[in-house]
Amino acid sequence: DGSYNLAPMSSAFWLGWRCLLGWGAASKTPQNMIRTKQCVLNLPSVDVVERVNRLALTTGSNPVPERKLKRGYRFEADKFGISGLTPVPYETVDAPRVLECAVQLEAVVEAVHRVAEDDPTQRGGIVCIEVRIQRVHVEESILMEGEPNRIDPDKWRPLIMSFQKFYGLGPQVHD
């Protein structure tokens, strides 16, 4: 409908300027990404966990699919509004960045990979979307001293979702 979607996720891994994002294929976010061929990956710090968690049981699908209703989801058209996160202008894609996220990555969809198509019980249920990062925005406070293109891991505490629970990073355990 022209509105922007905002969704927390946990299944992502990186290879160079590419990222693979894993989703349940019936979710609104991957459907939007496949349709528009673009997105912004907003990487939050631990200090915005409460705002991110406000998105946890919301969906952009109206009506809410039965499987999500059973899990307690509700329809929410204005995800920025309910989360208290602030949309800011994009530069290369047609999707806003999130002001409160220390790292914002504008990306385009390069490929869609269906997962478990050989398994009749899972066929059509999982999709991996391969995106290519084309613009990087990083909060200056987390950059390495004297290095304009490197994040200092001692300055940034990214929010990490593991098994549907939120975590941060602990102290370094090895060089």
JSON list of N, CA, C and O in Angstrom, two decimals, residues 1-7 28-29 31-33 35-36 38 59-62 75-81 87 90 94-96:
[
{"chain": "A", "resi": 1, "resn": "ASP", "atom": "N", "xyz": [0.82, -1.22, 0.00]},
{"chain": "A", "resi": 1, "resn": "ASP", "atom": "CA", "xyz": [0.00, 0.00, 0.00]},
{"chain": "A", "resi": 1, "resn": "ASP", "atom": "C", "xyz": [0.85, 1.26, 0.00]},
{"chain": "A", "resi": 1, "resn": "ASP", "atom": "O", "xyz": [0.34, 2.35, 0.19]},
{"chain": "A", "resi": 2, "resn": "GLY", "atom": "N", "xyz": [2.14, 1.13, -0.17]},
{"chain": "A", "resi": 2, "resn": "GLY", "atom": "CA", "xyz": [3.03, 2.29, -0.20]},
{"chain": "A", "resi": 2, "resn": "GLY", "atom": "C", "xyz": [3.64, 2.63, 1.14]},
{"chain": "A", "resi": 2, "resn": "GLY", "atom": "O", "xyz": [4.53, 3.47, 1.21]},
{"chain": "A", "resi": 3, "resn": "SER", "atom": "N", "xyz": [3.18, 2.00, 2.23]},
{"chain": "A", "resi": 3, "resn": "SER", "atom": "CA", "xyz": [3.79, 2.26, 3.53]},
{"chain": "A", "resi": 3, "resn": "SER", "atom": "C", "xyz": [5.05, 1.42, 3.67]},
{"chain": "A", "resi": 3, "resn": "SER", "atom": "O", "xyz": [5.26, 0.45, 2.94]},
{"chain": "A", "resi": 4, "resn": "TYR", "atom": "N", "xyz": [5.90, 1.78, 4.63]},
{"chain": "A", "resi": 4, "resn": "TYR", "atom": "CA", "xyz": [7.15, 1.06, 4.83]},
{"chain": "A", "resi": 4, "resn": "TYR", "atom": "C", "xyz": [6.99, 0.03, 5.93]},
{"chain": "A", "resi": 4, "resn": "TYR", "atom": "O", "xyz": [6.29, 0.25, 6.91]},
{"chain": "A", "resi": 5, "resn": "ASN", "atom": "N", "xyz": [7.64, -1.10, 5.76]},
{"chain": "A", "resi": 5, "resn": "ASN", "atom": "CA", "xyz": [7.62, -2.15, 6.76]},
{"chain": "A", "resi": 5, "resn": "ASN", "atom": "C", "xyz": [8.92, -2.09, 7.57]},
{"chain": "A", "resi": 5, "resn": "ASN", "atom": "O", "xyz": [9.95, -1.66, 7.06]},
{"chain": "A", "resi": 6, "resn": "LEU", "atom": "N", "xyz": [8.87, -2.50, 8.80]},
{"chain": "A", "resi": 6, "resn": "LEU", "atom": "CA", "xyz": [10.02, -2.52, 9.69]},
{"chain": "A", "resi": 6, "resn": "LEU", "atom": "C", "xyz": [9.89, -3.80, 10.50]},
{"chain": "A", "resi": 6, "resn": "LEU", "atom": "O", "xyz": [8.87, -3.99, 11.15]},
{"chain": "A", "resi": 7, "resn": "ALA", "atom": "N", "xyz": [10.90, -4.68, 10.43]},
{"chain": "A", "resi": 7, "resn": "ALA", "atom": "CA", "xyz": [10.76, -5.97, 11.09]},
{"chain": "A", "resi": 7, "resn": "ALA", "atom": "C", "xyz": [12.08, -6.44, 11.68]},
{"chain": "A", "resi": 7, "resn": "ALA", "atom": "O", "xyz": [13.11, -6.36, 11.01]},
{"chain": "A", "resi": 28, "resn": "LYS", "atom": "N", "xyz": [5.43, -10.93, 5.53]},
{"chain": "A", "resi": 28, "resn": "LYS", "atom": "CA", "xyz": [5.28, -9.75, 4.70]},
{"chain": "A", "resi": 28, "resn": "LYS", "atom": "C", "xyz": [6.62, -9.16, 4.26]},
{"chain": "A", "resi": 28, "resn": "LYS", "atom": "O", "xyz": [6.77, -8.72, 3.12]},
{"chain": "A", "resi": 29, "resn": "THR", "atom": "N", "xyz": [7.62, -9.14, 5.14]},
{"chain": "A", "resi": 29, "resn": "THR", "atom": "CA", "xyz": [8.90, -8.53, 4.81]},
{"chain": "A", "resi": 29, "resn": "THR", "atom": "C", "xyz": [9.56, -9.18, 3.59]},
{"chain": "A", "resi": 29, "resn": "THR", "atom": "O", "xyz": [9.94, -8.47, 2.66]},
{"chain": "A", "resi": 31, "resn": "GLN", "atom": "N", "xyz": [8.17, -10.89, 1.25]},
{"chain": "A", "resi": 31, "resn": "GLN", "atom": "CA", "xyz": [7.29, -10.62, 0.11]},
{"chain": "A", "resi": 31, "resn": "GLN", "atom": "C", "xyz": [7.55, -9.21, -0.43]},
{"chain": "A", "resi": 31, "resn": "GLN", "atom": "O", "xyz": [7.65, -9.01, -1.65]},
{"chain": "A", "resi": 32, "resn": "ASN", "atom": "N", "xyz": [7.66, -8.24, 0.47]},
{"chain": "A", "resi": 32, "resn": "ASN", "atom": "CA", "xyz": [7.94, -6.86, 0.05]},
{"chain": "A", "resi": 32, "resn": "ASN", "atom": "C", "xyz": [9.31, -6.75, -0.63]},
{"chain": "A", "resi": 32, "resn": "ASN", "atom": "O", "xyz": [9.47, -6.06, -1.63]},
{"chain": "A", "resi": 33, "resn": "MET", "atom": "N", "xyz": [10.31, -7.42, -0.05]},
{"chain": "A", "resi": 33, "resn": "MET", "atom": "CA", "xyz": [11.66, -7.36, -0.61]},
{"chain": "A", "resi": 33, "resn": "MET", "atom": "C", "xyz": [11.70, -7.98, -2.01]},
{"chain": "A", "resi": 33, "resn": "MET", "atom": "O", "xyz": [12.35, -7.45, -2.91]},
{"chain": "A", "resi": 35, "resn": "ARG", "atom": "N", "xyz": [9.21, -8.17, -4.06]},
{"chain": "A", "resi": 35, "resn": "ARG", "atom": "CA", "xyz": [8.44, -7.28, -4.95]},
{"chain": "A", "resi": 35, "resn": "ARG", "atom": "C", "xyz": [9.21, -6.02, -5.31]},
{"chain": "A", "resi": 35, "resn": "ARG", "atom": "O", "xyz": [9.26, -5.63, -6.47]},
{"chain": "A", "resi": 36, "resn": "THR", "atom": "N", "xyz": [9.85, -5.37, -4.32]},
{"chain": "A", "resi": 36, "resn": "THR", "atom": "CA", "xyz": [10.50, -4.08, -4.57]},
{"chain": "A", "resi": 36, "resn": "THR", "atom": "C", "xyz": [11.96, -4.21, -4.98]},
{"chain": "A", "resi": 36, "resn": "THR", "atom": "O", "xyz": [12.53, -3.26, -5.51]},
{"chain": "A", "resi": 38, "resn": "GLN", "atom": "N", "xyz": [14.56, -4.28, -3.02]},
{"chain": "A", "resi": 38, "resn": "GLN", "atom": "CA", "xyz": [15.43, -3.41, -2.24]},
{"chain": "A", "resi": 38, "resn": "GLN", "atom": "C", "xyz": [15.03, -3.41, -0.77]},
{"chain": "A", "resi": 38, "resn": "GLN", "atom": "O", "xyz": [13.94, -3.84, -0.41]},
{"chain": "A", "resi": 59, "resn": "THR", "atom": "N", "xyz": [2.73, -7.52, 12.55]},
{"chain": "A", "resi": 59, "resn": "THR", "atom": "CA", "xyz": [2.83, -7.91, 11.15]},
{"chain": "A", "resi": 59, "resn": "THR", "atom": "C", "xyz": [2.22, -6.83, 10.27]},
{"chain": "A", "resi": 59, "resn": "THR", "atom": "O", "xyz": [1.30, -6.13, 10.71]},
{"chain": "A", "resi": 60, "resn": "GLY", "atom": "N", "xyz": [2.73, -6.72, 9.07]},
{"chain": "A", "resi": 60, "resn": "GLY", "atom": "CA", "xyz": [2.16, -5.80, 8.09]},
{"chain": "A", "resi": 60, "resn": "GLY", "atom": "C", "xyz": [1.06, -6.46, 7.28]},
{"chain": "A", "resi": 60, "resn": "GLY", "atom": "O", "xyz": [0.49, -5.83, 6.39]},
{"chain": "A", "resi": 61, "resn": "SER", "atom": "N", "xyz": [0.77, -7.71, 7.57]},
{"chain": "A", "resi": 61, "resn": "SER", "atom": "CA", "xyz": [-0.28, -8.43, 6.84]},
{"chain": "A", "resi": 61, "resn": "SER", "atom": "C", "xyz": [-1.64, -8.17, 7.48]},
{"chain": "A", "resi": 61, "resn": "SER", "atom": "O", "xyz": [-1.82, -8.36, 8.68]},
{"chain": "A", "resi": 62, "resn": "ASN", "atom": "N", "xyz": [-2.58, -7.76, 6.65]},
{"chain": "A", "resi": 62, "resn": "ASN", "atom": "CA", "xyz": [-3.94, -7.51, 7.12]},
{"chain": "A", "resi": 62, "resn": "ASN", "atom": "C", "xyz": [-4.90, -8.14, 6.12]},
{"chain": "A", "resi": 62, "resn": "ASN", "atom": "O", "xyz": [-4.94, -7.72, 4.97]},
{"chain": "A", "resi": 75, "resn": "PHE", "atom": "N", "xyz": [-1.90, -6.93, 13.62]},
{"chain": "A", "resi": 75, "resn": "PHE", "atom": "CA", "xyz": [-1.59, -6.07, 12.47]},
{"chain": "A", "resi": 75, "resn": "PHE", "atom": "C", "xyz": [-1.17, -4.70, 12.98]},
{"chain": "A", "resi": 75, "resn": "PHE", "atom": "O", "xyz": [-1.78, -4.14, 13.89]},
{"chain": "A", "resi": 76, "resn": "GLU", "atom": "N", "xyz": [-0.15, -4.16, 12.37]},
{"chain": "A", "resi": 76, "resn": "GLU", "atom": "CA", "xyz": [0.30, -2.80, 12.68]},
{"chain": "A", "resi": 76, "resn": "GLU", "atom": "C", "xyz": [0.78, -2.15, 11.39]},
{"chain": "A", "resi": 76, "resn": "GLU", "atom": "O", "xyz": [1.74, -2.61, 10.78]},
{"chain": "A", "resi": 77, "resn": "ALA", "atom": "N", "xyz": [0.09, -1.10, 10.98]},
{"chain": "A", "resi": 77, "resn": "ALA", "atom": "CA", "xyz": [0.46, -0.40, 9.74]},
{"chain": "A", "resi": 77, "resn": "ALA", "atom": "C", "xyz": [1.64, 0.53, 9.95]},
{"chain": "A", "resi": 77, "resn": "ALA", "atom": "O", "xyz": [2.48, 0.69, 9.06]},
{"chain": "A", "resi": 78, "resn": "ASP", "atom": "N", "xyz": [1.73, 1.15, 11.12]},
{"chain": "A", "resi": 78, "resn": "ASP", "atom": "CA", "xyz": [2.77, 2.15, 11.37]},
{"chain": "A", "resi": 78, "resn": "ASP", "atom": "C", "xyz": [3.82, 1.59, 12.33]},
{"chain": "A", "resi": 78, "resn": "ASP", "atom": "O", "xyz": [3.81, 1.86, 13.52]},
{"chain": "A", "resi": 79, "resn": "LYS", "atom": "N", "xyz": [4.75, 0.82, 11.78]},
{"chain": "A", "resi": 79, "resn": "LYS", "atom": "CA", "xyz": [5.77, 0.19, 12.61]},
{"chain": "A", "resi": 79, "resn": "LYS", "atom": "C", "xyz": [6.74, 1.21, 13.19]},
{"chain": "A", "resi": 79, "resn": "LYS", "atom": "O", "xyz": [7.23, 1.04, 14.30]},
{"chain": "A", "resi": 80, "resn": "PHE", "atom": "N", "xyz": [7.02, 2.28, 12.45]},
{"chain": "A", "resi": 80, "resn": "PHE", "atom": "CA", "xyz": [7.89, 3.32, 12.99]},
{"chain": "A", "resi": 80, "resn": "PHE", "atom": "C", "xyz": [7.21, 3.96, 14.20]},
{"chain": "A", "resi": 80, "resn": "PHE", "atom": "O", "xyz": [7.83, 4.19, 15.24]},
{"chain": "A", "resi": 81, "resn": "GLY", "atom": "N", "xyz": [5.93, 4.25, 14.09]},
{"chain": "A", "resi": 81, "resn": "GLY", "atom": "CA", "xyz": [5.19, 4.89, 15.16]},
{"chain": "A", "resi": 81, "resn": "GLY", "atom": "C", "xyz": [5.16, 4.07, 16.44]},
{"chain": "A", "resi": 81, "resn": "GLY", "atom": "O", "xyz": [5.45, 4.59, 17.52]},
{"chain": "A", "resi": 87, "resn": "PRO", "atom": "N", "xyz": [12.23, 7.36, 11.04]},
{"chain": "A", "resi": 87, "resn": "PRO", "atom": "CA", "xyz": [12.69, 7.18, 9.66]},
{"chain": "A", "resi": 87, "resn": "PRO", "atom": "C", "xyz": [13.52, 8.38, 9.20]},
{"chain": "A", "resi": 87, "resn": "PRO", "atom": "O", "xyz": [13.20, 9.52, 9.53]},
{"chain": "A", "resi": 90, "resn": "TYR", "atom": "N", "xyz": [16.73, 8.01, 2.69]},
{"chain": "A", "resi": 90, "resn": "TYR", "atom": "CA", "xyz": [17.60, 7.05, 2.03]},
{"chain": "A", "resi": 90, "resn": "TYR", "atom": "C", "xyz": [18.32, 7.77, 0.90]},
{"chain": "A", "resi": 90, "resn": "TYR", "atom": "O", "xyz": [17.97, 8.89, 0.54]},
{"chain": "A", "resi": 94, "resn": "ASP", "atom": "N", "xyz": [14.48, 2.96, -2.17]},
{"chain": "A", "resi": 94, "resn": "ASP", "atom": "CA", "xyz": [13.23, 3.63, -1.78]},
{"chain": "A", "resi": 94, "resn": "ASP", "atom": "C", "xyz": [12.71, 3.02, -0.47]},
{"chain": "A", "resi": 94, "resn": "ASP", "atom": "O", "xyz": [11.64, 2.43, -0.43]},
{"chain": "A", "resi": 95, "resn": "ALA", "atom": "N", "xyz": [13.52, 3.12, 0.57]},
{"chain": "A", "resi": 95, "resn": "ALA", "atom": "CA", "xyz": [13.13, 2.65, 1.89]},
{"chain": "A", "resi": 95, "resn": "ALA", "atom": "C", "xyz": [13.89, 3.47, 2.91]},
{"chain": "A", "resi": 95, "resn": "ALA", "atom": "O", "xyz": [15.09, 3.71, 2.75]},
{"chain": "A", "resi": 96, "resn": "PRO", "atom": "N", "xyz": [13.22, 3.93, 3.97]},
{"chain": "A", "resi": 96, "resn": "PRO", "atom": "CA", "xyz": [13.91, 4.78, 4.95]},
{"chain": "A", "resi": 96, "resn": "PRO", "atom": "C", "xyz": [14.90, 4.01, 5.81]},
{"chain": "A", "resi": 96, "resn": "PRO", "atom": "O", "xyz": [14.77, 2.82, 6.03]}
]
